[in-house]
Amino acid sequence: MSNLAIRTVLFSMLGNAVLAGIKFLAGIFGNSYALIADGIESTVDIFSSLLVLMGLRYAERPADENHPYGHGKAEPLITFLVVVFLVVSAVAIAWQAIQNIQTPHSLPEPWTLIVLGAIIIWKESSYQLVMKRAKKIQSSSLKAEAWHHRSDAFTSVAAFLGISVAIFGGEGFEVADDYAALIACVFILYNCYGIFRPALSEVMDEDNYEELTQKIRKIALQVEGVKGTEKCFIRKAGMKYHVDLHATVTGSLSVREGHDIAHALKDRLRRELQELGHVLIHIEPA
């Protein structure tokens, strides 16, 4: 799983590096600040992808004496840093767009629309690919990486609309390109919340895993000696879910028999649900 995540982040970094160069060149020679703003975001995305890569590698470290539950919490913390990068880039883009609105400049070149059309298709395709892999391995930082691609697509759409208005409106509509950059900033900030909220939920150990809870209860009932389940608490750390489960057994069983049932249940859960990390079984008399 970690190898898949790392390959995905490297794919994002390479794609953003290439696109940043294309956007800067097209923006400079095509007289479009919206494209230059797009290039700034892609450049910031390269550094945020590097943070995600570092976070994934650290989160995969095995448990040790000081971290008995592993290092998975590093992943949402890295996600917070990614959000900070996005907010800073949005503010920088907005500031420069406001400056440009106050300064007369030339109309964008029509061919920049072709460049933007290709970029939009690429970034949305990248979003779909990265999000699919993020959901597969339950990685919050990889989901943030996917939303980077989606926000980049949004800024490119805004740039496309702004440049279109400027080109077809002609003289007097040059600032449409800059207003498009401002609109793109709003989308970026909105996406920041969408990235930040799940990571915060993970750090605060919110239990929002009803589907996984039902799977755990269903599997538990298939283990010989388990009569039912009571409390089931789940918390996520990195790509693993740690579980505290109360299982009911016949009250007249010996301590050793209850112990054996608990181990059988734990082994069964971890065998059938590969995403589970620590599993703590508490035996209750039926």
mmCIF file of C-alpha atoms in Angstrom:
data_model
loop_
_atom_site.group_PDB
_atom_site.id
_atom_site.type_symbol
_atom_site.label_atom_id
_atom_site.label_comp_id
_atom_site.label_asym_id
_atom_site.label_seq_id
_atom_site.Cartn_x
_atom_site.Cartn_y
_atom_site.Cartn_z
ATOM 1 C CA MET A 1 0.000 0.000 0.000
ATOM 2 C CA SER A 2 2.748 2.455 0.926
ATOM 3 C CA ASN A 3 4.526 1.791 -2.381
ATOM 4 C CA LEU A 4 1.324 2.611 -4.264
ATOM 5 C CA ALA A 5 0.968 5.864 -2.304
ATOM 6 C CA ILE A 6 4.590 6.853 -2.919
ATOM 7 C CA ARG A 7 4.329 6.115 -6.668
ATOM 8 C CA THR A 8 1.163 8.223 -6.793
ATOM 9 C CA VAL A 9 2.842 11.198 -5.102
ATOM 10 C CA LEU A 10 5.857 10.956 -7.435
ATOM 11 C CA PHE A 11 3.435 10.930 -10.378
ATOM 12 C CA SER A 12 1.843 14.131 -9.018
ATOM 13 C CA MET A 13 5.198 15.829 -8.500
ATOM 14 C CA LEU A 14 6.382 15.061 -12.021
ATOM 15 C CA GLY A 15 3.083 16.190 -13.551
ATOM 16 C CA ASN A 16 3.062 19.445 -11.549
ATOM 17 C CA ALA A 17 6.672 20.213 -12.482
ATOM 18 C CA VAL A 18 5.920 19.843 -16.197
ATOM 19 C CA LEU A 19 2.655 21.798 -15.987
ATOM 20 C CA ALA A 20 4.215 24.612 -13.943
ATOM 21 C CA GLY A 21 6.775 25.166 -16.694
ATOM 22 C CA ILE A 22 4.101 25.121 -19.405
ATOM 23 C CA LYS A 23 1.853 27.540 -17.486
ATOM 24 C CA PHE A 24 4.631 30.028 -16.761
ATOM 25 C CA LEU A 25 5.798 30.067 -20.380
ATOM 26 C CA ALA A 26 2.250 30.311 -21.740
ATOM 27 C CA GLY A 27 1.374 33.022 -19.211
ATOM 28 C CA ILE A 28 4.451 35.125 -19.959
ATOM 29 C CA PHE A 29 4.334 34.871 -23.748
ATOM 30 C CA GLY A 30 0.524 34.809 -23.868
ATOM 31 C CA ASN A 31 0.016 37.897 -21.631
ATOM 32 C CA SER A 32 -2.139 35.993 -19.105
ATOM 33 C CA TYR A 33 -1.725 36.487 -15.376
ATOM 34 C CA ALA A 34 -4.401 33.842 -14.746
ATOM 35 C CA LEU A 35 -2.038 31.318 -16.350
ATOM 36 C CA ILE A 36 0.908 32.635 -14.353
ATOM 37 C CA ALA A 37 -1.210 32.325 -11.181
ATOM 38 C CA ASP A 38 -2.002 28.781 -12.232
ATOM 39 C CA GLY A 39 1.720 28.152 -12.596
ATOM 40 C CA ILE A 40 2.352 29.527 -9.092
ATOM 41 C CA GLU A 41 -0.159 27.052 -7.660
ATOM 42 C CA SER A 42 1.449 24.144 -9.533
ATOM 43 C CA THR A 43 4.857 25.173 -8.179
ATOM 44 C CA VAL A 44 3.489 25.263 -4.627
ATOM 45 C CA ASP A 45 1.923 21.852 -5.279
ATOM 46 C CA ILE A 46 5.373 20.400 -5.975
ATOM 47 C CA PHE A 47 6.563 21.360 -2.490
ATOM 48 C CA SER A 48 3.330 20.212 -0.852
ATOM 49 C CA SER A 49 3.673 16.870 -2.675
ATOM 50 C CA LEU A 50 7.163 16.593 -1.220
ATOM 51 C CA LEU A 51 5.643 17.105 2.245
ATOM 52 C CA VAL A 52 3.066 14.400 1.550
ATOM 53 C CA LEU A 53 5.834 12.040 0.447
ATOM 54 C CA MET A 54 7.797 12.680 3.645
ATOM 55 C CA GLY A 55 4.656 12.207 5.741
ATOM 56 C CA LEU A 56 3.789 8.901 4.077
ATOM 57 C CA ARG A 57 7.290 7.547 4.622
ATOM 58 C CA TYR A 58 7.298 8.601 8.281
ATOM 59 C CA ALA A 59 3.771 7.272 8.892
ATOM 60 C CA GLU A 60 4.850 3.842 7.640
ATOM 61 C CA ARG A 61 7.491 3.464 10.344
ATOM 62 C CA PRO A 62 6.757 0.471 12.578
ATOM 63 C CA ALA A 63 5.665 0.851 16.206
ATOM 64 C CA ASP A 64 8.418 1.366 18.750
ATOM 65 C CA GLU A 65 8.750 1.874 22.504
ATOM 66 C CA ASN A 66 7.716 5.534 22.357
ATOM 67 C CA HIS A 67 5.034 5.012 19.702
ATOM 68 C CA PRO A 68 3.262 1.716 20.458
ATOM 69 C CA TYR A 69 0.494 2.552 17.987
ATOM 70 C CA GLY A 70 2.911 3.407 15.208
ATOM 71 C CA HIS A 71 3.561 6.760 13.525
ATOM 72 C CA GLY A 72 0.348 7.059 11.490
ATOM 73 C CA LYS A 73 -0.716 10.359 13.082
ATOM 74 C CA ALA A 74 2.069 12.036 11.106
ATOM 75 C CA GLU A 75 -0.099 11.776 7.996
ATOM 76 C CA PRO A 76 -2.930 14.142 9.033
ATOM 77 C CA LEU A 77 -0.347 16.526 10.516
ATOM 78 C CA ILE A 78 1.333 16.696 7.118
ATOM 79 C CA THR A 79 -2.108 17.315 5.605
ATOM 80 C CA PHE A 80 -2.403 20.428 7.803
ATOM 81 C CA LEU A 81 0.873 21.714 6.345
ATOM 82 C CA VAL A 82 -0.414 21.051 2.830
ATOM 83 C CA VAL A 83 -3.499 23.161 3.620
ATOM 84 C CA VAL A 84 -1.240 25.993 4.837
ATOM 85 C CA PHE A 85 0.656 25.841 1.516
ATOM 86 C CA LEU A 86 -2.613 26.100 -0.399
ATOM 87 C CA VAL A 87 -3.893 29.040 1.671
ATOM 88 C CA VAL A 88 -0.599 30.933 1.227
ATOM 89 C CA SER A 89 -0.641 30.346 -2.538
ATOM 90 C CA ALA A 90 -4.276 31.530 -2.766
ATOM 91 C CA VAL A 91 -3.481 34.734 -0.853
ATOM 92 C CA ALA A 92 -0.409 35.405 -3.018
ATOM 93 C CA ILE A 93 -2.373 34.877 -6.231
ATOM 94 C CA ALA A 94 -5.204 37.132 -5.024
ATOM 95 C CA TRP A 95 -2.785 39.904 -4.022
ATOM 96 C CA GLN A 96 -1.041 39.895 -7.403
ATOM 97 C CA ALA A 97 -4.372 39.765 -9.263
ATOM 98 C CA ILE A 98 -5.568 42.875 -7.397
ATOM 99 C CA GLN A 99 -2.335 44.651 -8.337
ATOM 100 C CA ASN A 100 -2.798 43.689 -11.993
ATOM 101 C CA ILE A 101 -6.407 44.911 -12.033
ATOM 102 C CA GLN A 102 -5.078 48.363 -11.132
ATOM 103 C CA THR A 103 -2.409 48.250 -13.855
ATOM 104 C CA PRO A 104 -3.241 48.447 -17.608
ATOM 105 C CA HIS A 105 -1.926 45.501 -19.621
ATOM 106 C CA SER A 106 -2.323 43.716 -22.963
ATOM 107 C CA LEU A 107 -5.039 41.240 -23.911
ATOM 108 C CA PRO A 108 -4.157 37.514 -23.540
ATOM 109 C CA GLU A 109 -3.254 35.593 -26.694
ATOM 110 C CA PRO A 110 -6.039 33.344 -28.117
ATOM 111 C CA TRP A 111 -3.767 30.278 -28.229
ATOM 112 C CA THR A 112 -3.592 30.248 -24.425
ATOM 113 C CA LEU A 113 -7.131 28.789 -24.445
ATOM 114 C CA ILE A 114 -5.814 25.661 -26.187
ATOM 115 C CA VAL A 115 -3.114 25.278 -23.539
ATOM 116 C CA LEU A 116 -5.675 25.686 -20.752
ATOM 117 C CA GLY A 117 -8.087 23.191 -22.319
ATOM 118 C CA ALA A 118 -5.376 20.517 -22.338
ATOM 119 C CA ILE A 119 -4.377 21.379 -18.745
ATOM 120 C CA ILE A 120 -7.978 21.090 -17.489
ATOM 121 C CA ILE A 121 -8.369 17.610 -18.989
ATOM 122 C CA TRP A 122 -5.021 16.469 -17.540
ATOM 123 C CA LYS A 123 -5.660 17.806 -14.026
ATOM 124 C CA GLU A 124 -9.174 16.370 -13.756
ATOM 125 C CA SER A 125 -7.877 12.987 -14.963
ATOM 126 C CA SER A 126 -5.091 13.204 -12.362
ATOM 127 C CA TYR A 127 -7.664 13.984 -9.653
ATOM 128 C CA GLN A 128 -9.717 10.914 -10.544
ATOM 129 C CA LEU A 129 -6.641 8.653 -10.537
ATOM 130 C CA VAL A 130 -5.151 9.919 -7.265
ATOM 131 C CA MET A 131 -8.506 9.982 -5.434
ATOM 132 C CA LYS A 132 -9.210 6.388 -6.501
ATOM 133 C CA ARG A 133 -5.878 5.280 -5.029
ATOM 134 C CA ALA A 134 -6.389 7.424 -1.891
ATOM 135 C CA LYS A 135 -9.724 5.727 -1.191
ATOM 136 C CA LYS A 136 -8.204 2.317 -1.837
ATOM 137 C CA ILE A 137 -5.547 2.743 0.841
ATOM 138 C CA GLN A 138 -7.550 5.136 3.099
ATOM 139 C CA SER A 139 -4.902 7.876 3.040
ATOM 140 C CA SER A 140 -5.950 11.381 4.145
ATOM 141 C CA SER A 141 -2.780 13.016 2.818
ATOM 142 C CA LEU A 142 -3.228 11.308 -0.558
ATOM 143 C CA LYS A 143 -6.809 12.622 -0.662
ATOM 144 C CA ALA A 144 -5.356 16.089 -0.051
ATOM 145 C CA GLU A 145 -3.001 15.419 -2.949
ATOM 146 C CA ALA A 146 -5.969 14.525 -5.150
ATOM 147 C CA TRP A 147 -7.748 17.751 -4.207
ATOM 148 C CA HIS A 148 -4.649 19.649 -5.280
ATOM 149 C CA HIS A 149 -5.292 18.371 -8.794
ATOM 150 C CA ARG A 150 -8.996 19.275 -8.576
ATOM 151 C CA SER A 151 -8.245 22.799 -7.287
ATOM 152 C CA ASP A 152 -5.704 23.200 -10.090
ATOM 153 C CA ALA A 153 -8.433 22.199 -12.560
ATOM 154 C CA PHE A 154 -10.747 24.803 -10.998
ATOM 155 C CA THR A 155 -8.165 27.573 -11.368
ATOM 156 C CA SER A 156 -7.581 26.524 -14.962
ATOM 157 C CA VAL A 157 -11.330 26.635 -15.691
ATOM 158 C CA ALA A 158 -11.528 30.096 -14.136
ATOM 159 C CA ALA A 159 -8.531 31.181 -16.217
ATOM 160 C CA PHE A 160 -10.157 29.740 -19.362
ATOM 161 C CA LEU A 161 -13.358 31.714 -18.742
ATOM 162 C CA GLY A 162 -11.484 34.903 -17.879
ATOM 163 C CA ILE A 163 -9.246 34.724 -20.950
ATOM 164 C CA SER A 164 -12.270 33.963 -23.148
ATOM 165 C CA VAL A 165 -14.078 37.063 -21.876
ATOM 166 C CA ALA A 166 -10.948 39.192 -22.346
ATOM 167 C CA ILE A 167 -10.310 37.940 -25.886
ATOM 168 C CA PHE A 168 -13.878 38.104 -27.188
ATOM 169 C CA GLY A 169 -14.691 41.313 -25.271
ATOM 170 C CA GLY A 170 -11.661 43.059 -26.673
ATOM 171 C CA GLU A 171 -10.223 46.337 -25.431
ATOM 172 C CA GLY A 172 -11.479 47.242 -21.974
ATOM 173 C CA PHE A 173 -11.926 43.615 -20.912
ATOM 174 C CA GLU A 174 -8.258 42.879 -20.187
ATOM 175 C CA VAL A 175 -8.916 42.665 -16.434
ATOM 176 C CA ALA A 176 -11.294 39.706 -16.915
ATOM 177 C CA ASP A 177 -8.194 37.530 -16.867
ATOM 178 C CA ASP A 178 -7.225 38.913 -13.426
ATOM 179 C CA TYR A 179 -10.738 38.597 -12.017
ATOM 180 C CA ALA A 180 -10.610 34.954 -13.097
ATOM 181 C CA ALA A 181 -7.527 34.510 -10.912
ATOM 182 C CA LEU A 182 -9.462 35.972 -7.955
ATOM 183 C CA ILE A 183 -12.360 33.574 -8.520
ATOM 184 C CA ALA A 184 -9.881 30.698 -8.635
ATOM 185 C CA CYS A 185 -8.615 31.736 -5.189
ATOM 186 C CA VAL A 186 -12.123 31.321 -3.758
ATOM 187 C CA PHE A 187 -12.231 27.747 -5.100
ATOM 188 C CA ILE A 188 -8.809 27.005 -3.631
ATOM 189 C CA LEU A 189 -9.832 28.243 -0.167
ATOM 190 C CA TYR A 190 -13.065 26.250 -0.314
ATOM 191 C CA ASN A 191 -11.104 23.105 -1.155
ATOM 192 C CA CYS A 192 -8.779 23.816 1.764
ATOM 193 C CA TYR A 193 -11.665 23.265 4.154
ATOM 194 C CA GLY A 194 -12.566 20.020 2.385
ATOM 195 C CA ILE A 195 -9.003 18.796 2.912
ATOM 196 C CA PHE A 196 -8.621 20.112 6.460
ATOM 197 C CA ARG A 197 -11.852 18.748 8.003
ATOM 198 C CA PRO A 198 -11.198 14.980 7.538
ATOM 199 C CA ALA A 199 -7.605 15.361 8.770
ATOM 200 C CA LEU A 200 -8.842 17.174 11.878
ATOM 201 C CA SER A 201 -11.382 14.398 12.431
ATOM 202 C CA GLU A 202 -8.563 11.848 12.323
ATOM 203 C CA VAL A 203 -6.400 13.754 14.804
ATOM 204 C CA MET A 204 -9.363 14.161 17.177
ATOM 205 C CA ASP A 205 -10.137 10.406 16.969
ATOM 206 C CA GLU A 206 -13.690 10.957 15.741
ATOM 207 C CA ASP A 207 -15.502 7.661 15.202
ATOM 208 C CA ASN A 208 -17.139 8.060 11.781
ATOM 209 C CA TYR A 209 -16.671 4.527 10.531
ATOM 210 C CA GLU A 210 -20.128 2.976 10.646
ATOM 211 C CA GLU A 211 -19.531 0.744 7.615
ATOM 212 C CA LEU A 212 -16.333 -0.703 9.094
ATOM 213 C CA THR A 213 -18.064 -1.145 12.470
ATOM 214 C CA GLN A 214 -20.778 -3.253 10.857
ATOM 215 C CA LYS A 215 -18.165 -5.415 9.107
ATOM 216 C CA ILE A 216 -16.373 -5.995 12.425
ATOM 217 C CA ARG A 217 -19.587 -6.980 14.215
ATOM 218 C CA LYS A 218 -20.558 -9.338 11.392
ATOM 219 C CA ILE A 219 -17.174 -11.090 11.406
ATOM 220 C CA ALA A 220 -17.203 -11.340 15.217
ATOM 221 C CA LEU A 221 -20.435 -13.331 15.167
ATOM 222 C CA GLN A 222 -18.789 -15.896 12.885
ATOM 223 C CA VAL A 223 -16.149 -16.739 15.508
ATOM 224 C CA GLU A 224 -16.983 -19.785 17.617
ATOM 225 C CA GLY A 225 -17.861 -18.837 21.189
ATOM 226 C CA VAL A 226 -18.791 -15.198 20.465
ATOM 227 C CA LYS A 227 -22.448 -14.592 21.352
ATOM 228 C CA GLY A 228 -22.557 -10.939 20.362
ATOM 229 C CA THR A 229 -20.783 -7.576 20.498
ATOM 230 C CA GLU A 230 -21.297 -4.458 22.580
ATOM 231 C CA LYS A 231 -19.042 -1.397 22.351
ATOM 232 C CA CYS A 232 -16.934 -0.968 19.228
ATOM 233 C CA PHE A 233 -14.604 2.033 19.097
ATOM 234 C CA ILE A 234 -12.521 2.805 16.006
ATOM 235 C CA ARG A 235 -9.841 5.420 15.494
ATOM 236 C CA LYS A 236 -7.697 5.989 12.433
ATOM 237 C CA ALA A 237 -3.944 6.576 12.356
ATOM 238 C CA GLY A 238 -2.377 6.892 8.922
ATOM 239 C CA MET A 239 -3.671 4.048 6.786
ATOM 240 C CA LYS A 240 -4.595 1.792 9.714
ATOM 241 C CA TYR A 241 -7.677 1.574 11.936
ATOM 242 C CA HIS A 242 -7.243 0.702 15.612
ATOM 243 C CA VAL A 243 -10.217 -1.118 17.184
ATOM 244 C CA ASP A 244 -11.504 -1.591 20.739
ATOM 245 C CA LEU A 245 -14.245 -4.241 20.720
ATOM 246 C CA HIS A 246 -16.332 -5.668 23.560
ATOM 247 C CA ALA A 247 -17.414 -9.240 22.745
ATOM 248 C CA THR A 248 -19.888 -11.274 24.822
ATOM 249 C CA VAL A 249 -19.324 -14.952 25.608
ATOM 250 C CA THR A 250 -20.949 -17.535 27.869
ATOM 251 C CA GLY A 251 -20.485 -16.344 31.446
ATOM 252 C CA SER A 252 -19.495 -19.748 32.835
ATOM 253 C CA LEU A 253 -16.365 -20.058 30.664
ATOM 254 C CA SER A 254 -12.950 -20.133 32.324
ATOM 255 C CA VAL A 255 -10.513 -17.229 31.974
ATOM 256 C CA ARG A 256 -8.359 -19.306 29.617
ATOM 257 C CA GLU A 257 -11.349 -20.176 27.390
ATOM 258 C CA GLY A 258 -12.352 -16.525 27.209
ATOM 259 C CA HIS A 259 -8.748 -15.613 26.432
ATOM 260 C CA ASP A 260 -8.623 -18.144 23.574
ATOM 261 C CA ILE A 261 -11.866 -16.810 22.085
ATOM 262 C CA ALA A 262 -10.516 -13.241 22.237
ATOM 263 C CA HIS A 263 -7.352 -14.281 20.385
ATOM 264 C CA ALA A 264 -9.355 -16.193 17.771
ATOM 265 C CA LEU A 265 -11.541 -13.133 17.222
ATOM 266 C CA LYS A 266 -8.575 -10.796 16.956
ATOM 267 C CA ASP A 267 -6.799 -13.060 14.454
ATOM 268 C CA ARG A 268 -9.975 -13.444 12.372
ATOM 269 C CA LEU A 269 -10.537 -9.674 12.210
ATOM 270 C CA ARG A 270 -6.971 -8.863 11.213
ATOM 271 C CA ARG A 271 -6.972 -11.657 8.632
ATOM 272 C CA GLU A 272 -10.174 -10.536 6.908
ATOM 273 C CA LEU A 273 -9.728 -6.761 7.317
ATOM 274 C CA GLN A 274 -6.208 -5.897 6.220
ATOM 275 C CA GLU A 275 -6.705 -2.219 7.069
ATOM 276 C CA LEU A 276 -6.870 -2.930 10.811
ATOM 277 C CA GLY A 277 -3.924 -2.120 13.056
ATOM 278 C CA HIS A 278 -4.171 -2.774 16.811
ATOM 279 C CA VAL A 279 -7.230 -4.784 17.833
ATOM 280 C CA LEU A 280 -8.110 -4.878 21.538
ATOM 281 C CA ILE A 281 -10.803 -7.411 22.542
ATOM 282 C CA HIS A 282 -12.571 -7.063 25.873
ATOM 283 C CA ILE A 283 -14.569 -10.134 26.931
ATOM 284 C CA GLU A 284 -17.988 -9.609 28.565
ATOM 285 C CA PRO A 285 -20.175 -12.381 30.107
ATOM 286 C CA ALA A 286 -23.418 -12.834 28.159
#
